Tab-separated table of C-alpha atoms and ligand atoms in Angstrom:
chain	number	residue	atom	x	y	z
P	1	UNK	CA	-11.561	16.269	4.065
P	2	UNK	CA	-11.701	12.460	4.042
P	3	UNK	CA	-8.825	10.148	4.853
P	4	UNK	CA	-8.451	6.402	5.316
P	5	UNK	CA	-7.200	5.701	8.838
P	6	UNK	CA	-6.498	2.798	11.164
P	7	UNK	CA	-5.957	2.870	14.922
P	8	UNK	CA	-4.759	-0.698	15.442
P	9	UNK	CA	-2.662	-3.263	13.625
P	10	UNK	CA	-4.892	-5.869	12.079
P	11	UNK	CA	-6.689	-7.178	9.032
P	12	UNK	CA	-8.296	-4.855	6.505
P	13	UNK	CA	-11.429	-4.410	8.675
P	14	UNK	CA	-9.436	-2.049	10.933
P	15	UNK	CA	-9.657	0.557	8.150
P	16	UNK	CA	-12.139	3.395	8.435
P	17	UNK	CA	-12.802	6.524	6.405
P	18	UNK	CA	-12.511	9.513	8.731
P	19	UNK	CA	-13.451	13.136	8.266
P	20	UNK	CA	-10.429	15.140	9.396
P	21	UNK	CA	-9.250	18.762	9.321
P	22	UNK	CA	-7.451	19.596	6.063
P	23	UNK	CA	-3.678	19.747	6.622
P	24	UNK	CA	-1.918	23.117	6.876
P	25	UNK	CA	1.613	23.072	5.438
P	26	UNK	CA	4.408	24.058	7.826
P	27	UNK	CA	7.823	25.400	6.773
P	28	UNK	CA	9.224	23.314	3.927
P	29	UNK	CA	5.961	21.422	3.486
P	30	UNK	CA	3.437	21.107	0.699
P	31	UNK	CA	-0.181	19.973	0.596
P	32	UNK	CA	-0.889	17.681	-2.343
P	33	UNK	CA	-4.383	17.133	-3.643
P	34	UNK	CA	-4.397	13.387	-4.245
P	35	UNK	CA	-5.583	12.468	-7.750
P	36	UNK	CA	-4.771	8.775	-7.468
P	37	UNK	CA	-3.051	6.353	-5.116
P	38	UNK	CA	-2.265	2.665	-5.534
P	39	UNK	CA	-1.796	-0.273	-3.192
P	40	UNK	CA	1.377	-2.293	-2.675
P	41	UNK	CA	2.303	-5.295	-0.550
P	42	UNK	CA	4.030	-2.744	1.704
P	43	UNK	CA	0.612	-1.237	2.487
P	44	UNK	CA	-0.697	-4.607	3.607
P	45	UNK	CA	2.443	-5.187	5.698
P	46	UNK	CA	1.992	-1.725	7.237
P	47	UNK	CA	-1.626	-2.527	8.084
P	48	UNK	CA	-0.818	-5.891	9.626
P	49	UNK	CA	2.374	-4.715	11.336
P	50	UNK	CA	4.460	-7.443	9.713
P	51	UNK	CA	7.126	-8.532	10.031
P	52	UNK	CA	6.700	-8.169	13.792
P	53	UNK	CA	10.257	-6.834	14.082
P	54	UNK	CA	9.185	-3.790	12.042
P	55	UNK	CA	6.971	-2.689	14.961
P	56	UNK	CA	10.106	-1.556	16.787
P	57	UNK	CA	10.073	1.337	14.306
P	58	UNK	CA	6.343	1.637	13.600
P	59	UNK	CA	4.997	1.305	17.158
P	60	UNK	CA	4.992	-1.726	19.465
P	61	UNK	CA	1.413	-1.886	20.804
P	62	UNK	CA	-0.261	0.576	18.437
P	63	UNK	CA	0.827	1.966	15.087
P	64	UNK	CA	2.374	5.438	15.272
P	65	UNK	CA	1.125	6.204	11.765
P	66	UNK	CA	-2.644	6.217	11.462
P	67	UNK	CA	-2.508	7.163	7.762
P	68	UNK	CA	-2.489	4.524	5.028
P	69	UNK	CA	-1.035	4.455	1.508
P	70	UNK	CA	2.406	5.206	0.068
P	71	UNK	CA	2.011	5.731	-3.683
P	72	UNK	CA	0.646	9.114	-4.619
P	73	UNK	CA	0.138	11.189	-7.765
P	74	UNK	CA	-1.517	14.582	-7.562
P	75	UNK	CA	-1.293	18.336	-7.802
P	76	UNK	CA	0.235	20.788	-5.375
P	77	UNK	CA	-2.562	22.707	-3.685
P	78	UNK	CA	-0.763	24.772	-1.072
P	79	UNK	CA	2.870	25.415	-0.156
P	80	UNK	CA	4.254	26.334	3.260
P	81	UNK	CA	6.818	29.000	4.160
P	82	UNK	CA	10.276	28.653	2.534
P	83	UNK	CA	9.064	26.499	-0.363
P	84	UNK	CA	10.195	27.697	-3.813
P	85	UNK	CA	9.361	24.484	-5.622
P	86	UNK	CA	7.094	22.772	-6.353
P	87	UNK	CA	4.505	25.488	-6.945
P	88	UNK	CA	0.725	25.379	-6.599
P	89	UNK	CA	-0.756	23.543	-9.570
P	90	UNK	CA	2.388	21.483	-10.273
P	91	UNK	CA	1.884	17.795	-11.033
P	92	UNK	CA	3.876	15.622	-8.614
P	93	UNK	CA	4.358	12.014	-7.494
P	94	UNK	CA	6.065	10.253	-4.618
P	95	UNK	CA	6.423	7.137	-2.473
P	96	UNK	CA	5.512	8.083	1.109
P	97	UNK	CA	6.921	4.832	2.575
P	98	UNK	CA	9.269	6.620	4.973
P	99	UNK	CA	7.258	9.849	5.035
P	100	UNK	CA	4.356	8.867	7.275
P	101	UNK	CA	2.150	7.145	4.660
P	102	UNK	CA	-1.323	8.698	4.214
P	103	UNK	CA	-1.899	8.852	0.432
P	104	UNK	CA	-5.371	7.293	0.770
P	105	UNK	CA	-6.957	10.678	1.443
P	106	UNK	CA	-8.266	13.736	-0.361
P	107	UNK	CA	-5.081	15.601	0.558
P	108	UNK	CA	-1.734	14.753	2.091
P	109	UNK	CA	0.925	17.026	3.606
P	110	UNK	CA	4.548	16.100	2.780
P	111	UNK	CA	7.994	17.726	2.750
P	112	UNK	CA	8.479	19.622	-0.520
P	113	UNK	CA	11.792	17.818	-1.007
P	114	UNK	CA	9.972	14.451	-1.182
P	115	UNK	CA	8.051	15.330	-4.347
P	116	UNK	CA	9.224	14.721	-7.890
P	117	UNK	CA	7.783	16.455	-10.955
P	118	UNK	CA	5.392	14.255	-12.903
P	119	UNK	CA	5.785	14.438	-16.701
P	120	UNK	CA	2.703	15.874	-18.484
P	121	UNK	CA	2.595	12.793	-20.732
P	122	UNK	CA	1.841	10.520	-17.760
P	123	UNK	CA	-1.714	10.340	-16.403
P	124	UNK	CA	-2.345	10.485	-12.661
P	125	UNK	CA	-3.765	6.962	-12.665
P	126	UNK	CA	-0.741	5.529	-14.467
P	127	UNK	CA	1.657	7.494	-12.275
P	128	UNK	CA	0.047	6.308	-9.054
P	129	UNK	CA	0.835	2.677	-9.911
P	130	UNK	CA	4.563	3.277	-10.043
P	131	UNK	CA	6.594	4.937	-7.249
P	132	UNK	CA	6.933	2.092	-4.728
P	133	UNK	CA	6.834	-1.066	-6.848
P	134	UNK	CA	8.410	0.529	-9.933
P	135	UNK	CA	11.383	1.679	-7.835
P	136	UNK	CA	11.829	-1.807	-6.372
P	137	UNK	CA	11.879	-3.241	-9.901
P	138	UNK	CA	14.298	-0.578	-11.160
P	139	UNK	CA	16.727	-0.863	-8.252
P	140	UNK	CA	16.730	-4.671	-8.207
P	141	UNK	CA	17.423	-4.842	-11.958
P	142	UNK	CA	20.185	-2.273	-11.519
P	143	UNK	CA	21.801	-4.655	-9.028
P	144	UNK	CA	21.728	-7.330	-11.761
P	145	UNK	CA	23.478	-5.313	-14.493
P	146	UNK	CA	24.501	-5.825	-17.198
P	147	UNK	CA	21.181	-6.763	-18.817
P	148	UNK	CA	21.624	-6.553	-22.582
P	149	UNK	CA	19.864	-7.759	-25.709
P	150	UNK	CA	19.803	-11.534	-25.494
P	151	UNK	CA	20.457	-11.778	-21.729
P	152	UNK	CA	18.424	-14.682	-20.368
P	153	UNK	CA	16.416	-13.391	-17.404
P	154	UNK	CA	14.245	-15.393	-14.999
P	155	UNK	CA	11.768	-13.404	-12.896
P	156	UNK	CA	10.345	-15.450	-10.031
P	157	UNK	CA	7.031	-14.106	-8.709
P	158	UNK	CA	6.472	-11.934	-11.787
P	159	UNK	CA	2.704	-11.442	-11.538
P	160	UNK	CA	2.356	-9.311	-8.389
P	161	UNK	CA	2.958	-5.608	-7.768
P	162	UNK	CA	6.672	-5.428	-8.657
P	163	UNK	CA	7.000	-8.150	-11.284
P	164	UNK	CA	5.056	-6.518	-14.134
P	165	UNK	CA	7.420	-3.540	-13.979
P	166	UNK	CA	10.482	-5.806	-13.889
P	167	UNK	CA	9.282	-7.898	-16.851
P	168	UNK	CA	8.712	-4.807	-19.004
P	169	UNK	CA	11.977	-3.138	-17.986
P	170	UNK	CA	13.972	-6.282	-18.811
P	171	UNK	CA	12.172	-6.589	-22.164
P	172	UNK	CA	12.904	-2.919	-22.911
P	173	UNK	CA	16.608	-3.797	-22.629
P	174	UNK	CA	16.191	-6.599	-25.128
P	175	UNK	CA	16.395	-9.473	-22.635
P	176	UNK	CA	14.771	-12.873	-23.135
P	177	UNK	CA	12.408	-13.077	-20.174
P	178	UNK	CA	11.016	-16.182	-18.486
P	179	UNK	CA	8.361	-15.283	-15.904
P	180	UNK	CA	7.239	-17.559	-13.052
P	181	UNK	CA	3.930	-17.213	-11.228
P	182	UNK	CA	0.616	-18.909	-10.556
P	183	UNK	CA	-1.053	-20.572	-13.561
P	184	UNK	CA	-3.949	-18.082	-13.478
P	185	UNK	CA	-1.526	-15.265	-14.218
P	186	UNK	CA	0.300	-16.751	-17.192
P	187	UNK	CA	-1.808	-14.953	-19.847
P	188	UNK	CA	-1.215	-11.695	-18.012
P	189	UNK	CA	2.553	-12.360	-18.011
P	190	UNK	CA	2.489	-13.052	-21.763
P	191	UNK	CA	0.638	-9.763	-22.318
P	192	UNK	CA	3.416	-8.016	-20.428
P	193	UNK	CA	5.893	-9.376	-22.959
P	194	UNK	CA	7.336	-12.442	-21.221
P	195	UNK	CA	8.837	-14.816	-23.788
P	196	UNK	CA	8.231	-17.863	-21.611
P	197	UNK	CA	5.870	-18.395	-18.696
P	198	UNK	CA	6.141	-20.996	-15.949
P	199	UNK	CA	3.419	-22.057	-13.495
P	200	UNK	CA	5.077	-22.513	-10.108
P	201	UNK	CA	2.281	-24.815	-8.979
P	202	UNK	CA	3.166	-27.307	-11.733
P	203	UNK	CA	6.867	-26.871	-12.376
P	204	UNK	CA	9.792	-26.308	-10.047
P	205	UNK	CA	12.134	-24.129	-12.047
P	206	UNK	CA	14.963	-24.841	-9.583
P	207	UNK	CA	14.849	-28.549	-10.482
P	208	UNK	CA	14.736	-28.103	-14.251
P	209	UNK	CA	17.578	-28.053	-16.780
P	210	UNK	CA	17.177	-24.424	-17.809
P	211	UNK	CA	20.009	-22.041	-16.941
P	212	UNK	CA	19.700	-18.254	-16.840
P	213	UNK	CA	22.195	-15.382	-16.932
P	214	UNK	CA	20.084	-13.463	-14.449
P	215	UNK	CA	17.554	-14.479	-11.784
P	216	UNK	CA	15.411	-11.855	-10.045
P	217	UNK	CA	13.596	-13.436	-7.107
P	218	UNK	CA	10.565	-11.400	-6.059
P	219	UNK	CA	8.536	-14.247	-4.537
P	220	UNK	CA	11.172	-15.045	-1.878
P	221	UNK	CA	9.770	-18.532	-1.361
P	222	UNK	CA	12.852	-20.573	-2.282
P	223	UNK	CA	16.282	-20.741	-0.748
P	224	UNK	CA	19.264	-19.052	-2.290
P	225	UNK	CA	20.832	-22.489	-2.822
P	226	UNK	CA	17.768	-23.776	-4.693
P	227	UNK	CA	17.563	-20.872	-7.131
P	228	UNK	CA	21.352	-20.824	-7.590
P	229	UNK	CA	20.901	-24.066	-9.542
P	230	UNK	CA	19.121	-22.049	-12.269
P	231	UNK	CA	22.176	-19.874	-12.912
P	232	UNK	CA	24.435	-20.231	-15.940
P	233	UNK	CA	28.196	-19.936	-15.280
P	234	UNK	CA	28.905	-16.343	-14.268
P	235	UNK	CA	25.173	-15.786	-13.664
P	236	UNK	CA	23.719	-13.215	-11.295
P	237	UNK	CA	20.966	-13.619	-8.679
P	238	UNK	CA	19.240	-10.873	-6.705
P	239	UNK	CA	16.553	-11.298	-4.052
P	240	UNK	CA	13.912	-8.702	-3.208
P	241	UNK	CA	13.626	-9.931	0.346
P	242	UNK	CA	10.210	-10.213	1.983
P	243	UNK	CA	11.615	-10.390	5.491
P	244	UNK	CA	14.606	-9.633	7.665
P	245	UNK	CA	15.651	-13.308	7.827
P	246	UNK	CA	15.912	-13.898	4.087
P	247	UNK	CA	17.506	-10.483	3.581
P	248	UNK	CA	20.212	-11.186	6.191
P	249	UNK	CA	20.716	-14.779	5.029
P	250	UNK	CA	21.186	-13.765	1.402
P	251	UNK	CA	23.366	-10.766	2.235
P	252	UNK	CA	25.671	-12.961	4.373
P	253	UNK	CA	25.685	-16.238	2.421
P	254	UNK	CA	25.337	-14.880	-1.107
P	255	UNK	CA	28.897	-13.569	-1.584
P	256	UNK	CA	30.404	-16.796	-0.137
P	257	UNK	CA	28.304	-19.102	-2.315
P	258	UNK	CA	28.951	-16.848	-5.296
P	259	UNK	CA	32.737	-17.064	-4.857
P	260	UNK	CA	32.566	-20.838	-4.531
P	261	UNK	CA	30.379	-21.291	-7.631
P	262	UNK	CA	31.589	-18.568	-9.997
P	263	UNK	CA	28.303	-16.677	-9.781
P	264	UNK	CA	27.125	-13.421	-8.164
P	265	UNK	CA	24.416	-13.763	-5.527
P	266	UNK	CA	22.950	-11.204	-3.174
P	267	UNK	CA	20.290	-8.707	-2.318
P	268	UNK	CA	20.327	-4.912	-2.434
P	269	UNK	CA	19.647	-1.977	-0.164
P	270	UNK	CA	16.353	-0.521	-1.288
P	271	UNK	CA	16.166	3.273	-1.170
P	272	UNK	CA	12.573	4.530	-1.402
P	273	UNK	CA	11.493	7.664	-3.235
P	274	UNK	CA	14.694	8.590	-5.075
P	275	UNK	CA	14.195	11.591	-7.380
P	276	UNK	CA	16.546	10.153	-10.035
P	277	UNK	CA	14.622	6.857	-10.046
P	278	UNK	CA	11.260	8.581	-10.439
P	279	UNK	CA	12.693	10.659	-13.292
P	280	UNK	CA	13.897	7.459	-14.986
P	281	UNK	CA	10.543	5.749	-14.386
P	282	UNK	CA	8.729	8.807	-15.775
P	283	UNK	CA	10.870	8.493	-18.922
P	284	UNK	CA	10.003	4.787	-19.277
P	285	UNK	CA	6.294	5.581	-18.942
P	286	UNK	CA	6.424	8.516	-21.350
P	287	UNK	CA	8.290	6.431	-23.964
P	288	UNK	CA	5.819	3.550	-23.605
P	289	UNK	CA	8.593	1.087	-22.661
P	290	UNK	CA	6.680	0.493	-19.439
P	291	UNK	CA	2.888	0.499	-19.561
P	292	UNK	CA	1.326	0.407	-16.107
P	293	UNK	CA	-1.311	-2.256	-15.674
P	294	UNK	CA	-4.358	-1.198	-13.691
P	295	UNK	CA	-6.417	-4.045	-12.278
P	296	UNK	CA	-9.206	-2.031	-10.661
P	297	UNK	CA	-10.202	1.361	-9.250
P	298	UNK	CA	-11.890	2.028	-5.906
P	299	UNK	CA	-13.060	5.183	-4.133
P	300	UNK	CA	-11.890	6.085	-0.611
P	301	UNK	CA	-15.123	4.675	0.807
P	302	UNK	CA	-14.259	1.301	-0.721
P	303	UNK	CA	-10.686	1.148	0.587
P	304	UNK	CA	-11.470	-2.076	2.473
P	305	UNK	CA	-12.583	-3.703	-0.778
P	306	UNK	CA	-9.462	-2.405	-2.524
P	307	UNK	CA	-7.281	-4.051	0.138
P	308	UNK	CA	-9.263	-7.278	-0.139
P	309	UNK	CA	-8.566	-7.296	-3.867
P	310	UNK	CA	-4.833	-6.822	-3.230
P	311	UNK	CA	-4.864	-9.489	-0.533
P	312	UNK	CA	-6.676	-12.004	-2.759
P	313	UNK	CA	-3.677	-12.298	-5.072
P	314	UNK	CA	-6.144	-12.242	-7.973
P	315	UNK	CA	-5.277	-8.720	-9.205
P	316	UNK	CA	-3.655	-8.447	-12.630
P	317	UNK	CA	-1.782	-5.187	-12.163
P	318	UNK	CA	-2.179	-2.468	-9.571
P	319	UNK	CA	-5.235	-1.705	-7.454
P	320	UNK	CA	-5.974	2.037	-7.503
P	321	UNK	CA	-7.694	4.138	-4.875
P	322	UNK	CA	-8.972	7.344	-6.413
P	323	UNK	CA	-10.457	9.975	-4.056
H	401	NAP	N1	14.071	-5.891	0.307
H	401	NAP	C1	13.521	-4.704	0.453
H	401	NAP	O1	14.172	-3.719	0.750
H	401	NAP	C2	12.044	-4.581	0.248
H	401	NAP	C3	11.427	-3.339	0.324
H	401	NAP	C4	10.058	-3.239	0.094
H	401	NAP	C5	9.338	-4.386	-0.190
H	401	NAP	N2	9.977	-5.589	-0.200
H	401	NAP	C6	9.286	-6.860	-0.511
H	401	NAP	O2	9.210	-6.909	-1.904
H	401	NAP	C7	8.181	-7.806	-2.261
H	401	NAP	C8	7.394	-7.126	-3.335
H	401	NAP	O3	6.783	-8.082	-4.105
H	401	NAP	P1	5.374	-7.813	-4.724
H	401	NAP	O4	4.815	-6.561	-4.161
H	401	NAP	O5	5.476	-7.940	-6.183
H	401	NAP	O6	4.607	-9.043	-4.061
H	401	NAP	P2	3.298	-9.731	-4.591
H	401	NAP	O7	2.419	-8.708	-5.214
H	401	NAP	O8	2.805	-10.555	-3.459
H	401	NAP	O9	3.842	-10.678	-5.763
H	401	NAP	C9	4.504	-11.870	-5.518
H	401	NAP	C10	4.068	-12.849	-6.592
H	401	NAP	O10	4.797	-14.054	-6.379
H	401	NAP	C11	3.891	-15.140	-6.578
H	401	NAP	N3	4.356	-16.333	-5.893
H	401	NAP	C12	3.959	-16.847	-4.707
H	401	NAP	N4	4.624	-17.983	-4.449
H	401	NAP	C13	5.436	-18.202	-5.498
H	401	NAP	C14	6.362	-19.233	-5.812
H	401	NAP	N5	6.582	-20.268	-4.987
H	401	NAP	N6	7.045	-19.145	-6.966
H	401	NAP	C15	6.834	-18.105	-7.811
H	401	NAP	N7	5.955	-17.108	-7.569
H	401	NAP	C16	5.263	-17.151	-6.418
H	401	NAP	C17	2.590	-14.617	-6.011
H	401	NAP	O11	1.524	-15.388	-6.543
H	401	NAP	P3	0.300	-15.908	-5.671
H	401	NAP	O12	-0.804	-14.924	-5.916
H	401	NAP	O13	-0.012	-17.247	-6.236
H	401	NAP	O14	0.731	-15.981	-4.231
H	401	NAP	C18	2.588	-13.190	-6.519
H	401	NAP	O15	2.014	-13.091	-7.806
H	401	NAP	C19	7.354	-8.038	-1.007
H	401	NAP	O16	7.671	-9.321	-0.509
H	401	NAP	C20	7.867	-6.987	-0.039
H	401	NAP	O17	7.826	-7.418	1.301
H	401	NAP	C21	11.315	-5.698	-0.023
């Protein structure tokens, strides 16, 4: 079978398509035939070995994981000993972030317990866009509850992998959503349902007069103190941190600043691949409240091009890799 591999940390050119032995499931394991995978910023980070501190876990000189890709949607092809469920033929999806990566392949072997059932109403392509970035959106919005009809929500960095899910989820709850991103993405943000769009290259939302009940910061380019100025009294701010420094800074400073200013500020502990979250996301997809946006589709042989598209920042929605 074919699988996208890398042997070194580095830019997208380190990727190669290898012919490897098909996996054989061990006890408690399942082989999934990959129907679609999608790329996330986490895949680029994994490739580049950034932040550098993450290499303590992923391998100092060379990456321990040669496989690439976390989002996967597919069908169960083979089950190992002691596996009752899922069964061969079942439709499944997962985020392999802490399960060795490797979804950019014809097949991938994973623990049976890592797989969630994929609703029949959801296509493989749509499903593959969701597990990693959809879960980040869901969990970060959960940390900002309550979001009700009329809640004023600002989403900073709304046009990337996570933002389009967050915009649609907030709209599904009846919120008034203002979305910030690059000017080229404003039409895309309007299509997603944003009530107001702001071009960060022209307007600094932190210096304006607008005040929001809720700020979700996905871009992680501004300080906590800057974006706090956008909060209405009693407002809530959550950061999806891009690095250890901003995560630690917000986790430590946020509660103090919040107490002093009558607001709630912080980050959240992301938990990848939660069955309950995937069930909830499956419901949102099946109901049409969240409609995945697919920017482009690439075959395994064009994985380098797929990564270049992700890296360019020009994608409007998710970049799929379909074996
Ligand atoms: N905290 C955790 O536990 C955890 C776990 C997993 C992942 N993460 C992080 O979560 C983030 C996921 O975000 P993502 O995948 O949606 O990233 P993304 O695809 O890079 O999207 C970020 C968006 O923000 C825009 N942006 C850049 N600078 C901006 C600014 N100054 N103001 C407003 N928007 C700006 C970018 O536009 P341009 O194209 O113009 O740059 C891009 O559209 C990543 O940073 C990842 O590292 C955190």
